[in-house]
Short mmCIF file of C-alpha atoms in Angstrom, two decimals:
data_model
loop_
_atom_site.label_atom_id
_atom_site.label_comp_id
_atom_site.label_asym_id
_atom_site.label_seq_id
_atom_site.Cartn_x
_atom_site.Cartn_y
_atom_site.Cartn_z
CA UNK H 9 0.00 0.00 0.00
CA UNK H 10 1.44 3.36 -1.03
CA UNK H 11 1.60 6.04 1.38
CA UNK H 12 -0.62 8.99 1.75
CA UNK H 13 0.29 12.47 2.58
CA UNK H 14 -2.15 13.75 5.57
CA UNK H 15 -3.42 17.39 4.89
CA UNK H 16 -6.06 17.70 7.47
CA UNK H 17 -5.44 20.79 9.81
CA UNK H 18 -3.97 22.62 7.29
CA UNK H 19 -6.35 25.34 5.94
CA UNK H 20 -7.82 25.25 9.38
CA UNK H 21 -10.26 28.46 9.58
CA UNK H 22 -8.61 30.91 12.03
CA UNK H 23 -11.97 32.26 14.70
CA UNK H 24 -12.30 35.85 15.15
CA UNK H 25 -13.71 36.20 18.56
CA UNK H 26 -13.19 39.96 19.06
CA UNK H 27 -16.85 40.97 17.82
CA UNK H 28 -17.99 38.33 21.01
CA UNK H 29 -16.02 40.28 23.52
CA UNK H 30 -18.20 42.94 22.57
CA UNK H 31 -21.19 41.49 22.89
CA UNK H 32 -20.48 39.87 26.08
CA UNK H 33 -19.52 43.37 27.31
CA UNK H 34 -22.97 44.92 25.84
CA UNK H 35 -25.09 42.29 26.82
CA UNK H 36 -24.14 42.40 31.07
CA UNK H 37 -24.58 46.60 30.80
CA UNK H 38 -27.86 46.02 29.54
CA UNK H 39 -28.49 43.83 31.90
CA UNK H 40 -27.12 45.67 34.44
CA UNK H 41 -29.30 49.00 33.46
CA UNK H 42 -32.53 46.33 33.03
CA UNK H 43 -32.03 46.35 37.24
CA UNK H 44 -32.44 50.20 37.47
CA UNK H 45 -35.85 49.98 35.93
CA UNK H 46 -39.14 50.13 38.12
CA UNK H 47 -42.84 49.72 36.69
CA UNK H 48 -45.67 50.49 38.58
CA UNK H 49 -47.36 47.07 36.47
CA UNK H 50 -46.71 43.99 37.76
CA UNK H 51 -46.88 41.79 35.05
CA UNK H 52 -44.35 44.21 33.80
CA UNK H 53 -42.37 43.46 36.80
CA UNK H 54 -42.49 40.10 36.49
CA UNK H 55 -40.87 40.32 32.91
CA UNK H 56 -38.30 42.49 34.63
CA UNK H 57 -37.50 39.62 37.20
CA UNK H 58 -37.52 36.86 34.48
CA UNK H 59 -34.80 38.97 32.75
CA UNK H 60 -32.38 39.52 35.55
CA UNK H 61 -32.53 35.70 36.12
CA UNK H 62 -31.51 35.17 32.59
CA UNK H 63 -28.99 37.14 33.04
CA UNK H 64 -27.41 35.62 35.99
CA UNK H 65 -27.83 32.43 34.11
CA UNK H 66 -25.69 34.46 31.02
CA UNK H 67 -22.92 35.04 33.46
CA UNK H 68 -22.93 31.60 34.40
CA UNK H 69 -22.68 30.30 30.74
CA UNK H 70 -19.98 32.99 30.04
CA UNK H 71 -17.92 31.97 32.99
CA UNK H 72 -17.96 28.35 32.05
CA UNK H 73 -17.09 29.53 28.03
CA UNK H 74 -14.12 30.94 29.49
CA UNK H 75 -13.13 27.74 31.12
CA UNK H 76 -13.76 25.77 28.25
CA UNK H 77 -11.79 28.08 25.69
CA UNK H 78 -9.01 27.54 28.34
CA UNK H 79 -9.19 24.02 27.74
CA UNK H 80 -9.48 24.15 23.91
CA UNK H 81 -7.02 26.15 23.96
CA UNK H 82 -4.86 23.31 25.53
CA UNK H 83 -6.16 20.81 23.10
CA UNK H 84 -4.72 23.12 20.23
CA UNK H 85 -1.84 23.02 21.97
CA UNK H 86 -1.55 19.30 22.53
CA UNK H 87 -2.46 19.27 18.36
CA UNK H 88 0.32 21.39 17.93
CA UNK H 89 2.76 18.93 20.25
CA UNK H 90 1.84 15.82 18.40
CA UNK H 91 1.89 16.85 14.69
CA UNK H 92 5.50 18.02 15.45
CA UNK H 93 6.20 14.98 16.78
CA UNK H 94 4.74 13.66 13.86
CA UNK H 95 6.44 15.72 11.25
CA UNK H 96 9.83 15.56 13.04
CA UNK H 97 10.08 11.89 13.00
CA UNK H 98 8.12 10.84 10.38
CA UNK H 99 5.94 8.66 12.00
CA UNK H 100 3.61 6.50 10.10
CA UNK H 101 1.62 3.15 10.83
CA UNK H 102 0.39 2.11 14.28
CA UNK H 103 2.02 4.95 16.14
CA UNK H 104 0.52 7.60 13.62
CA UNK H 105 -2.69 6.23 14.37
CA UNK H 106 -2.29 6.11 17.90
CA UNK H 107 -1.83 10.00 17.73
CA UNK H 108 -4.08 10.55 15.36
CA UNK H 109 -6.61 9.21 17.47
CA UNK H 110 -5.97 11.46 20.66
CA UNK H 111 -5.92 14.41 17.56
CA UNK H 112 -9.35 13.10 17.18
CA UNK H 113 -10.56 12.83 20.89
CA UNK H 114 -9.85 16.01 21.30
CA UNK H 115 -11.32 17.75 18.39
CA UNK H 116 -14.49 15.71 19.77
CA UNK H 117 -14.63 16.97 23.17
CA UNK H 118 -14.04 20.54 21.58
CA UNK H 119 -16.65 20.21 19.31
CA UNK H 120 -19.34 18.93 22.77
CA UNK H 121 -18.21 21.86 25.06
CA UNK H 122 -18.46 24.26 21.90
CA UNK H 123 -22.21 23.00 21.63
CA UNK H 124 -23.23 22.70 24.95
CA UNK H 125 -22.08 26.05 25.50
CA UNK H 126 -23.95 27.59 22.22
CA UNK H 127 -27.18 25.24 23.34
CA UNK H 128 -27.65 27.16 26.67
CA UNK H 129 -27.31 30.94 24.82
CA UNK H 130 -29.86 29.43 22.62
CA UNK H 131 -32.12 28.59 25.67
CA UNK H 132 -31.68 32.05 26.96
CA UNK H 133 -32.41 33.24 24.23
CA UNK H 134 -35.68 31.41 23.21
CA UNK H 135 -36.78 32.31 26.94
CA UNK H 136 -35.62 35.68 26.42
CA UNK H 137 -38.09 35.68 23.52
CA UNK H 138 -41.01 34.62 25.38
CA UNK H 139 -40.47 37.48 27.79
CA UNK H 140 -40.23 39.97 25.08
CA UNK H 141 -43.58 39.15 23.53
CA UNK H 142 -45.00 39.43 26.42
CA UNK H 143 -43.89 42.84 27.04
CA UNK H 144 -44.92 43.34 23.63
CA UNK H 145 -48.63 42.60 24.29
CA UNK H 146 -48.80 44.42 27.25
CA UNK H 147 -47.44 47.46 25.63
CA UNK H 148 -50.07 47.21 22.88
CA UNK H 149 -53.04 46.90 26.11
CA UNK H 150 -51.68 50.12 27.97
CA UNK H 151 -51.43 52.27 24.29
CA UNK H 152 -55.48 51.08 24.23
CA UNK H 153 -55.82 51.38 27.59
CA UNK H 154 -54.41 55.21 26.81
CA UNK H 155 -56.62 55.68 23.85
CA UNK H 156 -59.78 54.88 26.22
CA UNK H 157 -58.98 56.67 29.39
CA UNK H 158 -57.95 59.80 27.14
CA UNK H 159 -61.54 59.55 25.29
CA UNK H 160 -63.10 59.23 28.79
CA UNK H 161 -61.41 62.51 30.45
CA UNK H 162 -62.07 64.71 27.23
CA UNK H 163 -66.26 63.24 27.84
CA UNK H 164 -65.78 64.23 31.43
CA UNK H 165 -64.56 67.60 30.37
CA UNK H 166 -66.83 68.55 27.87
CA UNK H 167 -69.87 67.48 30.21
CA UNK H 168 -68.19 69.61 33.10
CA UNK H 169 -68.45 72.17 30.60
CA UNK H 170 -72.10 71.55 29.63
CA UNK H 171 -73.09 71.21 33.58
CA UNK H 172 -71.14 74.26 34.43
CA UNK H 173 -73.25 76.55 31.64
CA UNK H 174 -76.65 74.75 32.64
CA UNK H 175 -75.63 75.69 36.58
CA UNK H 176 -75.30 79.60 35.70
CA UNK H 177 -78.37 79.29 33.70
CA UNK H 178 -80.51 78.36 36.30
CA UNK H 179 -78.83 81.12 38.77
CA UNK H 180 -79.55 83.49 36.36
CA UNK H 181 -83.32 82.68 36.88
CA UNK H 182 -83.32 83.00 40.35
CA UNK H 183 -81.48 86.39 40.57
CA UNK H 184 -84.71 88.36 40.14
CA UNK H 185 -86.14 86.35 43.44
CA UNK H 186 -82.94 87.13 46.02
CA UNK H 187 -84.43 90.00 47.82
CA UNK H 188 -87.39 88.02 48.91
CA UNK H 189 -86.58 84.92 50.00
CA UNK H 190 -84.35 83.20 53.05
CA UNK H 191 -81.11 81.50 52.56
CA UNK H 192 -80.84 77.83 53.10
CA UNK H 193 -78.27 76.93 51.04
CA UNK H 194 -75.71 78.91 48.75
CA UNK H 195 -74.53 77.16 44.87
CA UNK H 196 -70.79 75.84 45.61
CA UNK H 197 -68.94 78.27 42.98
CA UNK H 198 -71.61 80.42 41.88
CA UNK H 199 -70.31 83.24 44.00
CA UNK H 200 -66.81 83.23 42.17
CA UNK H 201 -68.79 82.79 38.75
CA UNK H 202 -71.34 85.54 39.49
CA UNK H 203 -70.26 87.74 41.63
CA UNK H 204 -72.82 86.95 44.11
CA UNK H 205 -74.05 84.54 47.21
CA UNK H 206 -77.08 82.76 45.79
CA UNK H 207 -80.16 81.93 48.42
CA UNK H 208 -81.77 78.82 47.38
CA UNK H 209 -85.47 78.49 48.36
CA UNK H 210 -86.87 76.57 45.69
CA UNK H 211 -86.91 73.20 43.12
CA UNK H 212 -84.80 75.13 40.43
CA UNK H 213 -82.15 76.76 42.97
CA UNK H 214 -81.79 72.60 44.17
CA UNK H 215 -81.51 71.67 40.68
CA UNK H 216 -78.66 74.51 40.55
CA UNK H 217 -76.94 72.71 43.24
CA UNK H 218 -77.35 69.10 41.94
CA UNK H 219 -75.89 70.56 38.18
CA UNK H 220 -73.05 72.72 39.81
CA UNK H 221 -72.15 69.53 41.69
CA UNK H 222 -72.18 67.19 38.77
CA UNK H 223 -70.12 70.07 36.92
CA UNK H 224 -67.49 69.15 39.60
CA UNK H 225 -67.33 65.68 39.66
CA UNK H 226 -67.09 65.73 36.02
CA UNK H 227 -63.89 67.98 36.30
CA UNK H 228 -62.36 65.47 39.03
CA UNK H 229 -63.18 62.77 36.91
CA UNK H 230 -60.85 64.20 34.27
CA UNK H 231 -58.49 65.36 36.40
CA UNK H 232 -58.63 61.27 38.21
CA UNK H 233 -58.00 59.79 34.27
CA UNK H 234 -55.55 62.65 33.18
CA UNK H 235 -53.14 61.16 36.20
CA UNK H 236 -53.75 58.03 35.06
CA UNK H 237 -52.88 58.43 31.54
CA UNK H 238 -49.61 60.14 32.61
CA UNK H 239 -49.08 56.94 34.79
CA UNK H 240 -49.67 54.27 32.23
CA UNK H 241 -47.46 56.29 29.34
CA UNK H 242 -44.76 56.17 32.04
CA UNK H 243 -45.22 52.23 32.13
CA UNK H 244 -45.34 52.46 28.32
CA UNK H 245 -42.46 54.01 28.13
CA UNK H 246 -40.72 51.70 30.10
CA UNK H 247 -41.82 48.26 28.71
CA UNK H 248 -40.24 50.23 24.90
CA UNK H 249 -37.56 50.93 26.65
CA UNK H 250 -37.33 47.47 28.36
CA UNK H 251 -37.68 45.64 24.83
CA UNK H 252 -35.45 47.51 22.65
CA UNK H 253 -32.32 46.53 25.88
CA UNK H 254 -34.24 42.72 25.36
CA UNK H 255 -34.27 43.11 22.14
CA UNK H 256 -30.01 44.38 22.30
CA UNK H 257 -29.51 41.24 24.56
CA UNK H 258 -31.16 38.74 21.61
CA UNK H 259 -29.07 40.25 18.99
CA UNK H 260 -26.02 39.51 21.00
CA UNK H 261 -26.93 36.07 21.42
CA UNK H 262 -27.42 35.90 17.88
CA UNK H 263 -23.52 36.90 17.68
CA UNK H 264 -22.65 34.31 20.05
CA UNK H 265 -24.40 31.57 18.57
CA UNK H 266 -23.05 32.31 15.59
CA UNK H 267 -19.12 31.67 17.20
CA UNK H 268 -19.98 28.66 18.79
CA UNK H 269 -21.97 27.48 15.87
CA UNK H 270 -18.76 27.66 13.83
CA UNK H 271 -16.67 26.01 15.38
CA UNK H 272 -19.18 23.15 16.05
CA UNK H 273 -19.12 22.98 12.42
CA UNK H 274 -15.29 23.05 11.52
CA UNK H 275 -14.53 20.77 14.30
CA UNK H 276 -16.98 18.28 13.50
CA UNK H 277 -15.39 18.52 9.67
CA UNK H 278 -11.87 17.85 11.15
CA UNK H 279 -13.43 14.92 12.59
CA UNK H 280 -14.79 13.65 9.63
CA UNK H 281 -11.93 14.56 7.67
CA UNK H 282 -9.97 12.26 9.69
CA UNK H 283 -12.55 9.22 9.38
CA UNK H 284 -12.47 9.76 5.76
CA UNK H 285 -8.23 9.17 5.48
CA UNK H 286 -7.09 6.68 8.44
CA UNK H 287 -4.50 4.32 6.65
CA UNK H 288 -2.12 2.59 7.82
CA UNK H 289 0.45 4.52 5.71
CA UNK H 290 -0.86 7.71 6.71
CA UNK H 291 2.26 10.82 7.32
CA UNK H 292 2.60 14.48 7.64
CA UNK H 293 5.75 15.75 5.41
CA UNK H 294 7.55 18.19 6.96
CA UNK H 295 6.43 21.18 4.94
CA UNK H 296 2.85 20.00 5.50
CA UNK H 297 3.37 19.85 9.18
CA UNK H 298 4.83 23.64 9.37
CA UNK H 299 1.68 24.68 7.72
CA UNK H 300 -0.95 22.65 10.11
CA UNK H 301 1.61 24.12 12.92
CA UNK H 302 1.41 27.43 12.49
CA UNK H 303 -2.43 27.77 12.04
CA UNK H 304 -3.46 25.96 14.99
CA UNK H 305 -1.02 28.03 16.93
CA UNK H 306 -3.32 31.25 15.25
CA UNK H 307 -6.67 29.20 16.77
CA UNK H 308 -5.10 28.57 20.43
CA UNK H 309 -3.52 32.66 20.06
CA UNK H 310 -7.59 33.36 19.19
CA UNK H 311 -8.64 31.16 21.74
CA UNK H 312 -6.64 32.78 24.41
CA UNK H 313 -7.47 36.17 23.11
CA UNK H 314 -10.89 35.31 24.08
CA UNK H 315 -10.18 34.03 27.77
CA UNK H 316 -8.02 37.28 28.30
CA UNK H 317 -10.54 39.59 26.91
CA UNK H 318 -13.66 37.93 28.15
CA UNK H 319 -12.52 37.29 31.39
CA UNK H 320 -11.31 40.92 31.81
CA UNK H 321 -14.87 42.55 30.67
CA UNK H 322 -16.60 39.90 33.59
CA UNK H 323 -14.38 41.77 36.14
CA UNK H 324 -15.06 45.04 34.89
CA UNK H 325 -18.85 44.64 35.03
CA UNK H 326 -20.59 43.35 37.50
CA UNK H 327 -24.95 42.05 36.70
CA UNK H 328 -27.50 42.20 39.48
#
């Protein structure tokens, strides 16, 4: 059996993990501001809750990325140990095989911590969705919840209006009976809106009274909603503000997925790389070797990049 060069390793896609240390940084500020926030709605609040938990559950899943980059990171290094060995001395048969299956074992176990790590951001995520669309219904109830208050205080108004010109009318009639009759009661207001102190004697000056009143309550009413509304655009203005950080936080998943994804992917075509050229006459040449060499020490320099950088932002920031 002739012998076969091995090429595997050597056009090895280099990671780029700097656009993740951003997102890691962006996604524990928002987060962290998420905490500041205080909505007098408490399904609102419980969104707000359900978010900080998924957030200490991102920390978690960051912290353990950075120990298992630390440990790829080794593996590449342990790659990089044996295919020197293997270029170096030539090695073929049994003994190439031998190495070529630790190569192999741990490429595996990269390619399982890479996914378990990119399954849990895709939980939080997916739960992180579920929150948002909540807060994304609510925000559609208080906006008609608004729209109906705001149509009820401009009603109240306008009939505080119409009570308030009916209550002067019927003053107006009784003006020509003041000098002969007793007071027994005096129209709340009607001495600021006629100049005078009204004395009510009979069924009309009552009905005065009754429409004055009803002139007020109608203004209090308004008044009563108009605090309202300003209460519930507060909220509404929260819960946007709320989903566009949730919405931030999903996007940076995205990102992250994305990483981990990849090198799910280029491991697990390493892997089957390998399956498709195990012979027993399988060698590196030197030249060959240099080249598989020097990109896997550009992954483990990424690699570490990422621990350094990642590790840094976590001590930076700190997530309720």
């Amino acid at each position: 059996m002739c012998s076969i060069e091995v090429n595997t390793f050597s056009n090895v896609s280099i990671p780029d993990t700097s656009n993740i240390q951003d997102s890691v940084r962006s996604a524990i500020i928002e987060f962290h501001l998420i905490s500041f926030e205080s909505v007098d709605d408490e399904l609102v609040t419980d969104c707000i809750a359900q978010i900080l938990k998924e957030g200490e559950k991102f920390r978690n899943v960051t912290t353990k990325s950075i120990s298992e980059s630390t440990i790829m990171s080794q593996h590449c290094g342990e790659i990089i140990t044996h295919v020197e060995f293997l270029t170096q001395n030539h090695v073929k048969g049994k003994v190439f095989l031998e190495i070529l299956e630790d190569i192999l074992s741990w490429a595996q176990k990269c390619k399982n911590e890479s996914e378990a790590i990119e399954t849990e951001y895709r939980n939080i995520r997916g739960r992180l969705n579920t929150i948002l669309k909540k807060l994304q219904t609510r925000n559609e109830d208080v906006d008609e919840e608004i729209k109906k208050k705001t149509d009820s205080a401009i009603k109240a108004k306008e009939e505080g209006k119409s009570f308030r010109n009916k209550a002067i009318s019927s003053i107006a009639v009784l003006l020509p009976a003041m000098a002969s009759t007793i007071s027994v009661a005096v129209i709340p207001g009607a001495q600021h809106a006629l100049g005078v102190t009204v004395p009510i004697t009979t069924a009309a000056g009552k009905n005065a009274i009754n429409t004055w009143r009803k002139r007020g309550d109608c203004y209090g009413l308004a008044r009563s909603l108009k605090s309202e509304i300003l209460k519930l655009e507060e909220v509404t203005r929260k819960i946007s503000e709320i989903i566009k950080v949730t919405q931030q936080i999903i996007s940076t998943f995205n990102g992250l997925q994305i990483f981990w994804q990849k090198q799910v992917d280029e491991v697990s075509g390493l892997i089957s790389r390998f399956n498709h050229t195990m012979n027993s006459n399988l060698y590196y040449n030197e030249m060959k070797g240099r080249a598989v060499i020097n990109n896997w020490k550009k992954v483990q320099k990424q690699y570490e990049s990422y621990n350094s950088t990642v590790r840094n932002v976590m001590n930076e920031t700190y997530m309720i």
